[in-house]
Every structure is written in C-alpha cells, then in structure tokens.
Coordinates of C-alpha atoms and ligand atoms in Angstrom, one line a residue:
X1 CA 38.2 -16.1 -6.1
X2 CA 38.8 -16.9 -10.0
X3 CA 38.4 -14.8 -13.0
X4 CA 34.9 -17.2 -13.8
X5 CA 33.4 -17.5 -10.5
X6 CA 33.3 -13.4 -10.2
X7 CA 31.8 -12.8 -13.6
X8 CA 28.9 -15.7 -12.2
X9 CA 28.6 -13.4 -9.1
X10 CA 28.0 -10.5 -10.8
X11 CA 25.5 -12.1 -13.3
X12 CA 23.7 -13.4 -10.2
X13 CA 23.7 -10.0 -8.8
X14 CA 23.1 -8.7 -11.9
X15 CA 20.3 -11.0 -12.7
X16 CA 19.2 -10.3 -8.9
X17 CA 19.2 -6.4 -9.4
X18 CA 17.1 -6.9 -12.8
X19 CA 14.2 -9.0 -11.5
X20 CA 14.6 -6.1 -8.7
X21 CA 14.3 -3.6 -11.1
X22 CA 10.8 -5.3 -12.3
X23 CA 9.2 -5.7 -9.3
X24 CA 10.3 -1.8 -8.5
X25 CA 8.2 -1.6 -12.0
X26 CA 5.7 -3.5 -11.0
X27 CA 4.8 -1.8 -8.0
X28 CA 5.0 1.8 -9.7
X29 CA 2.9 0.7 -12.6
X30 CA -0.1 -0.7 -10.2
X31 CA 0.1 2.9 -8.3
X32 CA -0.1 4.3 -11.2
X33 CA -3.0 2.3 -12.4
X34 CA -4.6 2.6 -9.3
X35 CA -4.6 6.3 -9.0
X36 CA -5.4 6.4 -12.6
X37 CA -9.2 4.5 -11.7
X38 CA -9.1 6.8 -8.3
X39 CA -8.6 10.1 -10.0
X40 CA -11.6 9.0 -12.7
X41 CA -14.6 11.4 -12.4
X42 CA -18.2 10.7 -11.4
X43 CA -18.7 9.7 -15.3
X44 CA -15.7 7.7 -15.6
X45 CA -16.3 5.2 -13.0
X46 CA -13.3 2.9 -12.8
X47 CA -14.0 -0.9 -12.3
X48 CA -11.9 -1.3 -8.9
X49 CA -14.8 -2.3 -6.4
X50 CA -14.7 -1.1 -2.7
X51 CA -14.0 -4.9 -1.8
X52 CA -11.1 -5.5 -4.2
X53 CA -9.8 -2.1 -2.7
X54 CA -10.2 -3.5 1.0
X55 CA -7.9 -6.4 0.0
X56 CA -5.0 -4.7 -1.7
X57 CA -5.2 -1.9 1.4
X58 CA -5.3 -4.6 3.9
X59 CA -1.6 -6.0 2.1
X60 CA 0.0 -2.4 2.2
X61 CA -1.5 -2.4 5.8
X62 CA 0.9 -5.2 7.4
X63 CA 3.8 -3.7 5.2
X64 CA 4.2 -1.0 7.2
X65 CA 4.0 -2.5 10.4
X66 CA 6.8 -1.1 12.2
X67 CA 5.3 -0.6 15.7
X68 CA 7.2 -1.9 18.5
X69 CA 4.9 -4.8 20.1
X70 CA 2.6 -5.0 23.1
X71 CA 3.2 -7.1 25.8
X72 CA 1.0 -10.4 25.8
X73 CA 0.9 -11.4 29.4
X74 CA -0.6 -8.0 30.5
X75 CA -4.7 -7.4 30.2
X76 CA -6.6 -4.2 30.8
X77 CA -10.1 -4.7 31.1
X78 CA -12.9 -2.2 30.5
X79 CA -17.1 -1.6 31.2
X80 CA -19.1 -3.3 28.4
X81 CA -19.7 -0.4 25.3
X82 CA -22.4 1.2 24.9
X83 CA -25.0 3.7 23.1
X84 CA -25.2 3.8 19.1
X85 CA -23.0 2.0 16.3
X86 CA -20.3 5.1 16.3
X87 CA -19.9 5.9 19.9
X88 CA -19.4 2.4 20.6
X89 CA -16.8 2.2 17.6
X90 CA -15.1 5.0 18.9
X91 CA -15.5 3.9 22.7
X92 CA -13.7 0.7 21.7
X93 CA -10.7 2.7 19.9
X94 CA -10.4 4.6 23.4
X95 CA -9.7 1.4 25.0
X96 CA -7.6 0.2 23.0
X97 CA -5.6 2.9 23.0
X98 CA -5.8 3.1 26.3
X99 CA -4.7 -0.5 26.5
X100 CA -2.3 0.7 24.5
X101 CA -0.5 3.7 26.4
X102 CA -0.5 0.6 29.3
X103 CA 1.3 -1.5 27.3
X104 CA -1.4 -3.9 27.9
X105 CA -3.5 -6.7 25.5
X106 CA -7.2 -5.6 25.7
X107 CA -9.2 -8.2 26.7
X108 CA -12.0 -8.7 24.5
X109 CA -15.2 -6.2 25.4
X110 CA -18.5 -6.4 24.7
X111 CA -20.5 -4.4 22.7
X112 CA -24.3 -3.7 23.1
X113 CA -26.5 -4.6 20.7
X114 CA -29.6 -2.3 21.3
X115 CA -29.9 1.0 21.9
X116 CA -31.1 2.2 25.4
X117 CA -30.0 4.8 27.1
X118 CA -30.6 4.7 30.5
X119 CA -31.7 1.2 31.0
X120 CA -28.8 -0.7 32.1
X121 CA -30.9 -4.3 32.2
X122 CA -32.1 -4.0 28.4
X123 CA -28.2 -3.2 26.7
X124 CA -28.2 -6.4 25.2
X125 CA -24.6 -7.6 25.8
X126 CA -22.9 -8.4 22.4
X127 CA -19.7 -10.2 22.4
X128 CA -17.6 -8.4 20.0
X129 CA -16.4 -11.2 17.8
X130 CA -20.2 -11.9 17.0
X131 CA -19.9 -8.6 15.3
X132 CA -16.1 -8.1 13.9
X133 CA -13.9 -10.5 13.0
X134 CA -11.2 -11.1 16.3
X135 CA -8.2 -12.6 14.6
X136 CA -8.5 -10.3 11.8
X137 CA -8.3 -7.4 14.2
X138 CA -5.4 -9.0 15.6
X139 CA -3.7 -9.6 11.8
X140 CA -4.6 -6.3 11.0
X141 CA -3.5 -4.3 13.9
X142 CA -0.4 -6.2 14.6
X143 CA 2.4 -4.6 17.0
X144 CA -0.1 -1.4 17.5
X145 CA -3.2 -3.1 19.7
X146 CA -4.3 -6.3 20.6
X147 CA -7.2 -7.8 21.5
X148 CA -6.9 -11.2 23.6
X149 CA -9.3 -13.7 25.3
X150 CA -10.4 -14.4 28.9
X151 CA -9.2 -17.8 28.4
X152 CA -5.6 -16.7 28.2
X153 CA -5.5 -15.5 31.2
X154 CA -3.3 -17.1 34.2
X155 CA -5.2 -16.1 37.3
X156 CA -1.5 -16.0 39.2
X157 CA -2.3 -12.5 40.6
X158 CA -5.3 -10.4 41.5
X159 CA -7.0 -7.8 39.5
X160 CA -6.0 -4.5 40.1
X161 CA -9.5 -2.1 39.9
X162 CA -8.3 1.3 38.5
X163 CA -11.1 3.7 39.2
X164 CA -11.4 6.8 36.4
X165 CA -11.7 9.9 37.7
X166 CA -14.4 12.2 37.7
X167 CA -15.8 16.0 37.7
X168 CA -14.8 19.3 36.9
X169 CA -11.7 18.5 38.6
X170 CA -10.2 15.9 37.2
X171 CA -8.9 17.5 34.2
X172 CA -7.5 15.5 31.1
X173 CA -4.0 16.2 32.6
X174 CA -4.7 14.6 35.5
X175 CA -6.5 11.5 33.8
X176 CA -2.9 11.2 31.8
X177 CA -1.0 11.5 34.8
X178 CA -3.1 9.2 36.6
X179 CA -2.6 6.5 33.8
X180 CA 1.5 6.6 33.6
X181 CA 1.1 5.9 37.2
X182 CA -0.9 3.1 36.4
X183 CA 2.0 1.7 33.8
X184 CA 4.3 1.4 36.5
X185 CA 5.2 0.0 40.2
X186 CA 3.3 -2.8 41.7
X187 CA -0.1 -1.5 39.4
X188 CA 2.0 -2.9 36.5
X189 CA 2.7 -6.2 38.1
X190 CA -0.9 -7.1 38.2
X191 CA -2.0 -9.6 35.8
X192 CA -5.0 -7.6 34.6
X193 CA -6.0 -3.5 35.1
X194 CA -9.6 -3.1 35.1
X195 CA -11.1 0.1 34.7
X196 CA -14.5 0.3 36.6
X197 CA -16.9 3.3 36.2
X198 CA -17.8 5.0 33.1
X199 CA -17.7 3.6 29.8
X200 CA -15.0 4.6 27.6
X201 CA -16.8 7.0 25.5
X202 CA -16.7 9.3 28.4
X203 CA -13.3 8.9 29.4
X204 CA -10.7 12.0 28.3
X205 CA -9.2 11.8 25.4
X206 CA -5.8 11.7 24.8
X207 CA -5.3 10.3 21.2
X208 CA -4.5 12.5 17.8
X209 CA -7.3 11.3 14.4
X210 CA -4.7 9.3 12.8
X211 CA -4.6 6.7 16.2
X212 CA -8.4 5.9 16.0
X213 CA -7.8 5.6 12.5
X214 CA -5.5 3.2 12.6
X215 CA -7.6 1.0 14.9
X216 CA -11.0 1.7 12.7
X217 CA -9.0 0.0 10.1
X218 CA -8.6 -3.3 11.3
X219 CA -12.3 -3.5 12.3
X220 CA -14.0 -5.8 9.9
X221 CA -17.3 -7.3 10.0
X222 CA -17.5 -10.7 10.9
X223 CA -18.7 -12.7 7.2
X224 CA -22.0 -13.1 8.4
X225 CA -22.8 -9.1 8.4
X226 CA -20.8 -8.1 5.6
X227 CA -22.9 -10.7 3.2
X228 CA -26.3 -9.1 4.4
X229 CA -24.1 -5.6 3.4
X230 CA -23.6 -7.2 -0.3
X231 CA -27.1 -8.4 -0.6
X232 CA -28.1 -4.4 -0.3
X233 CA -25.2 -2.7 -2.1
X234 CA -25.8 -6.1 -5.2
X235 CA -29.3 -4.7 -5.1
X236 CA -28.9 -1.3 -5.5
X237 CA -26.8 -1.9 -8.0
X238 CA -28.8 -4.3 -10.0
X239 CA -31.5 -1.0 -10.0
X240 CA -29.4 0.9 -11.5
X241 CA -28.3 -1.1 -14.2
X242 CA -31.6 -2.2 -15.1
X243 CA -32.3 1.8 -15.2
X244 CA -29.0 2.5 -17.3
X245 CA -29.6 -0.8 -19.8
X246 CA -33.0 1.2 -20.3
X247 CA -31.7 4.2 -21.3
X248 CA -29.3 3.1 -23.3
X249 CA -31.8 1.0 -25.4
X250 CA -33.4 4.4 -26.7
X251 CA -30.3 6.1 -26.9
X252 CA -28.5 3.5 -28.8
X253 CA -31.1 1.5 -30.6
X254 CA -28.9 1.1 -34.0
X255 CA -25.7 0.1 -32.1
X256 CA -26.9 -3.2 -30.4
X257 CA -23.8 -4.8 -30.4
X258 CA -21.8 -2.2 -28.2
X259 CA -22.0 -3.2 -24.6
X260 CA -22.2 -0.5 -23.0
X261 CA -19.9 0.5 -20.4
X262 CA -21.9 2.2 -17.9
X263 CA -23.9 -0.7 -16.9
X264 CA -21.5 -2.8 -16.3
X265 CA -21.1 -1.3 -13.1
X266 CA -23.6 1.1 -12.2
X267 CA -23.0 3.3 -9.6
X268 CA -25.0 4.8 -6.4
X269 CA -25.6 7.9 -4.5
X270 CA -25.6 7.1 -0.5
X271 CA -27.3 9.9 1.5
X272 CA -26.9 10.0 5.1
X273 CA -30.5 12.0 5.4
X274 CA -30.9 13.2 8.8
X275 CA -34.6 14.6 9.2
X276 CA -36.5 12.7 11.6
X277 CA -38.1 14.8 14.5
X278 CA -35.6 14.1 17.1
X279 CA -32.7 14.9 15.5
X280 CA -34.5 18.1 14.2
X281 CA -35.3 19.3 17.7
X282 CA -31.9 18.5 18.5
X283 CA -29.7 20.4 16.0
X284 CA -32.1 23.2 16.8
X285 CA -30.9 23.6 19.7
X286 CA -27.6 23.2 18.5
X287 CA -27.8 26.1 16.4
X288 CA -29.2 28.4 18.9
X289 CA -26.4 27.3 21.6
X290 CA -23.6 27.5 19.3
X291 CA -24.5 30.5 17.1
X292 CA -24.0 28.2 14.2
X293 CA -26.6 28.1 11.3
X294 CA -25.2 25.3 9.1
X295 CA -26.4 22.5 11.2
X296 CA -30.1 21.3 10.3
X297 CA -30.6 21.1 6.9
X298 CA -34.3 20.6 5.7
X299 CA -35.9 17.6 3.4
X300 CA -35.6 20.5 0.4
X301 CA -32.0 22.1 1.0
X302 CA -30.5 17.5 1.1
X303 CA -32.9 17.1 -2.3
X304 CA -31.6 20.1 -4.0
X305 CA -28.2 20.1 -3.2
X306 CA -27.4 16.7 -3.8
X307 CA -29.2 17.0 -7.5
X308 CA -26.8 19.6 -7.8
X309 CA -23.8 17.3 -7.8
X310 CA -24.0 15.4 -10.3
X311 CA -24.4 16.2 -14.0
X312 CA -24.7 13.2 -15.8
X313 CA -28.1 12.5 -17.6
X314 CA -27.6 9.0 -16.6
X315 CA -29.9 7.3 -13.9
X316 CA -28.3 7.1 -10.7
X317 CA -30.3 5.4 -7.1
X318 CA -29.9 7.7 -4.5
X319 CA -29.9 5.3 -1.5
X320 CA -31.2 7.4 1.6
X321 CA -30.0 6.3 4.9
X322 CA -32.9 7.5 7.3
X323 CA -34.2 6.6 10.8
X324 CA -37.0 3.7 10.6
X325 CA -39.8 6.4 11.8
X326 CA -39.0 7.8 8.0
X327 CA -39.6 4.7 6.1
X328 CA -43.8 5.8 5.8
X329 CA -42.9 9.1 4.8
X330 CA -43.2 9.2 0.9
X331 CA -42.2 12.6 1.0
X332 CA -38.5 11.7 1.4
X333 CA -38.9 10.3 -2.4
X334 CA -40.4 13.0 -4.1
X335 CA -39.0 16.1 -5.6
X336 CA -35.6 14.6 -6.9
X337 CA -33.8 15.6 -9.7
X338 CA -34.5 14.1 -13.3
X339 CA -32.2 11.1 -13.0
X340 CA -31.8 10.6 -9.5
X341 CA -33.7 8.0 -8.3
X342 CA -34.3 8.1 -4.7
X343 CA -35.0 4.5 -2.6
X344 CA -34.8 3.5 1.0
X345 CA -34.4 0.0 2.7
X346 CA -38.0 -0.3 2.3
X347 CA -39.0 0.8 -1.2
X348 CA -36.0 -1.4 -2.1
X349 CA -37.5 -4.2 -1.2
X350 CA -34.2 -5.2 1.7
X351 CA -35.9 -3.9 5.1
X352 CA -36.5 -8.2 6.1
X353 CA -33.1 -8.4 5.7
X354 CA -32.6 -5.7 8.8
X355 CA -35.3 -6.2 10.8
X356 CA -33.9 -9.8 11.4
X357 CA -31.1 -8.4 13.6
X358 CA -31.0 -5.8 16.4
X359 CA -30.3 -2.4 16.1
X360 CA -26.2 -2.1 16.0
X361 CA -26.3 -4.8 13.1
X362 CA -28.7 -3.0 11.3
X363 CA -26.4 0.3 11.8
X364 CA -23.2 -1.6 10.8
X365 CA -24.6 -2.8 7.3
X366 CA -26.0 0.8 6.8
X367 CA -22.3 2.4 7.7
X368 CA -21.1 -0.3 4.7
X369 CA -23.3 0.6 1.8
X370 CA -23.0 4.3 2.8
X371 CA -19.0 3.5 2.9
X372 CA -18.8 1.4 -0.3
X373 CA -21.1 4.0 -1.7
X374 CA -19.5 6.3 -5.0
X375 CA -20.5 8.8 -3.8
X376 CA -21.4 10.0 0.2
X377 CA -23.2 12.8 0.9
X378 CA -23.8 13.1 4.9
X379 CA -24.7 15.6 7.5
X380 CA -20.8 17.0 9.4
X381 CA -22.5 17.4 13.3
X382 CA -23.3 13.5 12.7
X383 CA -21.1 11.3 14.1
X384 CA -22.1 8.1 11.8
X385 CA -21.5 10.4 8.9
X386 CA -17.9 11.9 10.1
X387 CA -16.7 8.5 10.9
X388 CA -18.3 7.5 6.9
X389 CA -15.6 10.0 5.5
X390 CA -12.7 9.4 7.6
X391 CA -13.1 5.8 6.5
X392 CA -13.1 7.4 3.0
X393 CA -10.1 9.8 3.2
X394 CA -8.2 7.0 5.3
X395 CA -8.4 4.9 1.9
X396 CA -7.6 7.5 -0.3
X397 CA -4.7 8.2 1.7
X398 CA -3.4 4.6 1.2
X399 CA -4.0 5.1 -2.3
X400 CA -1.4 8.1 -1.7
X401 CA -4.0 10.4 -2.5
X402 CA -4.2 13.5 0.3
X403 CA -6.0 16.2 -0.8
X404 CA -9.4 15.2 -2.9
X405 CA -10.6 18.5 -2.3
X406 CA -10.0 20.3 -5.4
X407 CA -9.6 17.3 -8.0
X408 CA -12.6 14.7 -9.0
X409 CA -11.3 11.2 -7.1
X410 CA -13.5 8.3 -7.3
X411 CA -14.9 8.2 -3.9
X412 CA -15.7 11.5 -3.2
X413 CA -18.1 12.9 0.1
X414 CA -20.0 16.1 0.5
X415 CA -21.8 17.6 3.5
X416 CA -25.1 19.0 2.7
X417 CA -25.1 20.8 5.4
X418 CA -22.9 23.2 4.4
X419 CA -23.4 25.1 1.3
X420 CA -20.5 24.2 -1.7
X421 CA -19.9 25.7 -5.4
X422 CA -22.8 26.1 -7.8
X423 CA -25.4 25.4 -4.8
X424 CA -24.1 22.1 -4.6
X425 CA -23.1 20.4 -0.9
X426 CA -19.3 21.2 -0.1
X427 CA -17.0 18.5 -0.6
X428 CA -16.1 16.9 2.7
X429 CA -12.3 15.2 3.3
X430 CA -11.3 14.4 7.4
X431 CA -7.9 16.2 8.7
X432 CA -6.2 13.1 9.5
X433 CA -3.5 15.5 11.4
X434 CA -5.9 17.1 13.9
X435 CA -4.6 16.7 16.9
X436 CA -8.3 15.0 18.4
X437 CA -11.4 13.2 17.6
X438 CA -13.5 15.5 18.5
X439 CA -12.7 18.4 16.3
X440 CA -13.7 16.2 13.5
X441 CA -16.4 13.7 14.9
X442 CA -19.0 15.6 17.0
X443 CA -20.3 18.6 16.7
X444 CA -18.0 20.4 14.1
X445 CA -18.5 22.0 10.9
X446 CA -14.6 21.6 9.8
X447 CA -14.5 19.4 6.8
X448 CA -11.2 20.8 5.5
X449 CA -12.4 21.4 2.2
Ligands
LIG1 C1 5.9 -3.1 25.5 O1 6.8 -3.8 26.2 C2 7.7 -4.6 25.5 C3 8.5 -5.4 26.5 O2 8.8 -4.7 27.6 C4 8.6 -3.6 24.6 O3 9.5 -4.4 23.9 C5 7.7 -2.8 23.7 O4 8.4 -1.9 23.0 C6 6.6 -2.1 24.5 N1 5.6 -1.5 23.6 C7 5.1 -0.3 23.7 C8 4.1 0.1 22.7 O5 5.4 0.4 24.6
LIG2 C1 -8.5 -17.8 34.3 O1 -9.8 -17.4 34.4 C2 -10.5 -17.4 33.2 C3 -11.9 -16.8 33.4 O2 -12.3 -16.6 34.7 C4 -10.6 -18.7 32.6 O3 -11.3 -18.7 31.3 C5 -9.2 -19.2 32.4 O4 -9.2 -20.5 31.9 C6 -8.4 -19.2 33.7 N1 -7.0 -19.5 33.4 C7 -6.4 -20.6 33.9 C8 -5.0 -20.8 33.5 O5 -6.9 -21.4 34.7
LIG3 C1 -45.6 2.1 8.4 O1 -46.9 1.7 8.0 C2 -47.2 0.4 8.1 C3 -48.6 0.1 7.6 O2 -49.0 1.2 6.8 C4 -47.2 0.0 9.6 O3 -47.5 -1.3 9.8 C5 -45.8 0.3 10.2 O4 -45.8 0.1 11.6 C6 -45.4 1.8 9.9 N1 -44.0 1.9 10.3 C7 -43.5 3.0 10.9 C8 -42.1 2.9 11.3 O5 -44.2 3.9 11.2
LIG4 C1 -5.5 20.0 10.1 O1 -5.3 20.0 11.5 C2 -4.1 20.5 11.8 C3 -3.9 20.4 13.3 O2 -5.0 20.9 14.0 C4 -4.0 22.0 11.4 O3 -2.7 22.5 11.7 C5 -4.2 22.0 9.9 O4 -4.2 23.4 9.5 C6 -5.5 21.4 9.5 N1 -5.5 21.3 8.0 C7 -6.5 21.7 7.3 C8 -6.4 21.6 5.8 O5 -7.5 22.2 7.8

C-alpha cells in the first residue's frame, strides 16, 4: 500500500469516526433533552405528548431486540379470555409466556367483549385483532412472543390436548414441571399444544414483572379505538385551555400579545375513582380479612387528597374514571379544590362515544386517557389502576429514568389510598424487579414509593 492511498484510508476512517462521533452526539443530546421535558414539574409541563413518546419508545424498543427467536412451525393454543379489560390483558401475557417457555407461536386467542361472569353463552367472543393491532404485536415483540394465525397452520399432525392441573395439590412446582415435560418428547412433535380447562388467568404463575411487561408493551390498540381515545383525551384538553385562556385574560389583560404558554397545552388530572357500591362492599371485606385499613377510600379522603397535589392556581380537569352506576351521582363533582375541575364521560359531553361499543372497548379507551393522563392518581388493590402505573414507570424506564419517587418527573402517579406527604396521596412507581405479578397487581399495598 502507497504513502497516498493510506493517508485516504485514514481520512475515510477519520471522516468515518467523526460522523460517528456526531451521531454519538446526537443521541446523548436527545436523552438529554428528553429527560430534560421528563424531569419538568407539574408547572412546567414539557411539550413531548404521550403519542410522540410512544413512537420514539417503540424505536428503542426493536433496538434492543436481542432475544433468541421462537420457533414458527410450533402453535400452542389456549381457552378464549375472559372477565374485565386487565384480567384479560394479563391472561393473554400468561399465554404468551407460556407459549413462550414452549417455545411455541401463540395462536391468536380471543378475547371477550362483555363482561359476565358465569355465563358462558353471553362472553361475547372477540377476536383479538379487532381490538389490538396483530402485526404490530408481532413487530413489536419480535424474538420474545409471537402471535400467529389459524391459517398458518399445516394440519400434518394431530393436536396434542394438554390438560392443566388442578387443586390444592397441584402446586406451582408441579404446573412447571408438568410444562418442561410438555417441551419435549413426542408432546413437542405435535403440530399444535392445546391447553383445555381453565382460562389462563387462573393458571400458576411462573413469570417475574418485567416479562408481562415486556408483552404489555407491544399491545397497541388497533386505529379504530385509539381515535375514539383522542377524541376524549382532545376534549379534555380543549376544557382546559378554554379554562387557562380565561384566566389568563384577567391576569394578563395589558400583555395581549404574549401567548401564553400554559394553554398551549393544557394538562389533565385522571382519577381512577373507585366508589361504586360493589366495590365498596368488596374492599370492606378486604380490610377486615386482611387486617389492612388502607384499602377503601371514601368520595372525601380521593377529593381531598388529590386537591392536595397540586399547587398551581391554574385550572386543571380532573377527569374521573368511575363505574356507569356513578355517572347520576352529582356528588362525585362537588367539593373540589379551587381550580380543579372535576368531569366524567358524561358531563363531558363523550359518553355516545362509549356507549357505541361493548364493555372491554369502553374499558380500553378509559385505560388510555388515564395512561396518557399528566398526572394518575388510582386506587393500589385495583388491578386497572396497577397495570395504569406499570405502563407509566415502564416508560419512564425507557426514558432511563428508575426511581420517580423522590424527584418531580412528568408523568407522575399517586395512590389515594394510601396517605403521602402534606396529606397528599403517596406517589406510586411499580417494582419492575419483583419477582411476580401479583405482589404488584392484585391486592397489594406495595407501591415502592
Ligand atoms: C426456540 O428454538 C429455536 C430452534 O430450535 C432456537 O434457535 C431458539 O433459541 C429457541 N428459543 C427459545 C426462546 O427457547
Ligand atoms: C389447517 O386448518 C386451518 C383451520 O382449521 C385452516 O385455516 C388452514 O388453512 C389449514 N391448513 C392447510 C395447509 O390446509
Ligand atoms: C341516569 O339518569 C337518566 C335520567 O335521569 C337515566 O335515563 C339513566 O338510566 C340513569 N343512568 C344510570 C346509570 O343510572
Ligand atoms: C423490588 O422487588 C425486589 C424483589 O422482590 C426487592 O428485592 C426490592 O427490594 C424491591 N424494591 C423496592 C424499592 O421495593
């Protein structure tokens, strides 16, 4: 090689090693930026929306795709899902994982859409790509799980039925045991495993927080759901600017040029505000079986505690997610904090944009605006609300952020059921290290913070 062909080498690599060197740059600067807006208090509000977030997350997502993959001519088949929005959501993880430990495609379940419990003939089969997106799923969750179709299937073999144990006996042990078994020998050689029995809610579990997690993330809502979702979250926002423009105009009468930056994107409460009568007989009984007091939380203790978050003078909507049977009760919207303005679907005008679908859509958008909300305050024995915050701290964790609990971040959750600083509700953050789904889902009163 010649004295002038190695000095163009190293320019190329040198040339190579600075455009490196800016897209190293790059990167650290929009971190920084990015944890700049997160880290902004409940007065700063940064201009990143929830959506814009989901498509920067969803990029860092396949980066990091280093799972092994999962074979593609394998199936395991399970009962159709069942029972409310978050049992079903966490039902479908199990089976994936499931799937998963099997080495095995899932083949696409189906959901229910209504919400009986003991009426097997009125579950409302849903197909589950008429409520998440499939290939998305697939895109998302890449080398981890995979969902695939009953028309890929050869028919060479028969089906193998794999019956899940039950009863005191068979312990979670034995359901793992039972389940490596079924990952080998001539089980394995069947084209498809299908589980028969109970659905997979009630099947052990065998899978740490981060897992289901991972497999929450690639759930999106299929277009048609997620619009409905912006249709509620653009309308409590346009409330609250209309509110803040108000306000302004007094305050700033003489200064009509500024624009002000607080209504350019006005922010919202989301209160999961559980209530109604039957959950109230319900976490009685909770508390007297469990010796724990922190579980019910009156109409009073949500309205005071939440007014205590927040001390901005600004107008802020409070959007309340409650049970239909509390849409008549005006009650719900009186006694808030100066400031605070309370609404539900109804008083906001958006309940005929729920009562068009059945009862698990209507739950999905309510889980978005809650998500998307600035601020989440919920209930930690609910199950919709634990599974609101993990979604939360999952994204803050992408954002590299791990521990909210002491420092103002932009998304922050509380649970008003359990009593915080300066008779506020205590922030609320999910251990994404606890070792299962339970500790942080159902029933608990550990919210790490
Ligand atoms: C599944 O099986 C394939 C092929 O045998 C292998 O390459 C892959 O690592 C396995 N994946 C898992 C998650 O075990
Ligand atoms: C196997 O059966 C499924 C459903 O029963 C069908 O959709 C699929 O086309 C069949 N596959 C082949 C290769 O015939
Ligand atoms: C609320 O009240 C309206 C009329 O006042 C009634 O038609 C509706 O059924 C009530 N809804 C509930 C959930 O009680
Ligand atoms: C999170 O869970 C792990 C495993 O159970 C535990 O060791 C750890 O102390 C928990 N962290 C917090 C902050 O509670």
């Amino acid at each position: 090689m010649d004295l002038s062909s190695k000095s163009k080498l190293s320019r190329l690599i040198g040339c190579q090693l600075t455009s490196l060197t800016y897209i190293c740059l790059a990167l650290v600067t929009m971190v920084l930026f990015l944890r700049a807006v997160l880290l902004h208090s409940f007065s700063g509000y940064g201009v990143i929306e929830w959506n814009n977030l989901d498509l920067i997350l969803s990029h860092s997502l396949l980066l990091n795709s280093h799972d092994e993959g999962i074979r593609r001519d394998k199936y395991l088949e399970v009962p159709q899902i069942v029972w409310g929005l978050n049992n079903q959501k966490i039902a479908f993880a199990r089976a994936c994982l499931t799937a998963r430990m099997l080495n095995r495609t899932l083949l696409m379940p189906s959901l229910s859409a209504s919400l009986f419990y003991k009426e097997i003939d009125r579950l409302q089969p849903i197909s589950f790509d008429k409520v998440f997106q499939f290939d998305k799923f697939n895109s998302l969750c890449k080398g981890f799980v995979q969902l695939g179709r009953y028309s890929d299937l050869m028919n060479q073999t028969g089906i193998y039925d794999l019956q899940k144990g039950s009863g005191r006996k068979w312990t979670v042990e034995r359901d793992m045991e039972h389940l490596k078994q079924s990952s080998r020998g001539h089980v394995d050689e069947h084209e498809v495993i299908r589980i028969v029995g109970k659905n997979p809610f009630l099947w052990h579990d065998h899978w740490p927080v981060e897992d289901y997690a991972r497999v929450f993330e690639c759930l999106v809502l299929v277009d048609e759901i997620s619009k409905e979702a912006d249709k509620v979250v653009s309308k409590i926002r346009q409330i609250g600017k209309k509110h803040r423009s108000k306000t302004e105009m007094i305050q700033s009468d003489f200064d009509a040029n500024t624009e002000s930056s607080s209504t350019a994107t006005a922010p919202y409460i989301a209160v999961h505000m559980r209530v109604e009568i039957d959950w109230m007989i319900h976490c009685k009984k909770l508390e007297q079986r469990s010796g724990v007091n922190q579980i019910c939380s009156s109409k009073q203790e949500i309205i005071e505690r939440v007014g205590n978050i927040v001390s901005s003078e600004s107008p802020t909507v409070v959007y309340l997610a409650v049970a239909d049977s509390l849409l008549n009760d005006s009650s719900i919207l009186s006694g808030w904090k100066k400031g605070l303005l309370p609404f539900e679907k109804k008083k906001l005008g958006v309940d005929g944009i729920y009562k068009k679908h059945p009862y698990l859509i209507q739950s999905a958008i309510d889980y978005e605006v809650c998500s998307r909300a600035d601020i989440f305050v919920g209930n930690s024995f609910s199950t919709f609300s634990s599974l609101v915050v993990l979604e939360r701290t999952q994204k803050m964790k992408r954002m590299g952020i791990t521990r909210s609990c002491d420092i103002d971040v932009r998304w922050p959750s509380y649970a008003y059921n359990i009593l915080g600083e300066s008779n506020g509700p205590q922030k609320w953050m999910t251990n994404m290290s606890d070792s299962t789904l339970q500790a942080i889902s159902y029933g608990s009163n550990a919210i790490t913070c």
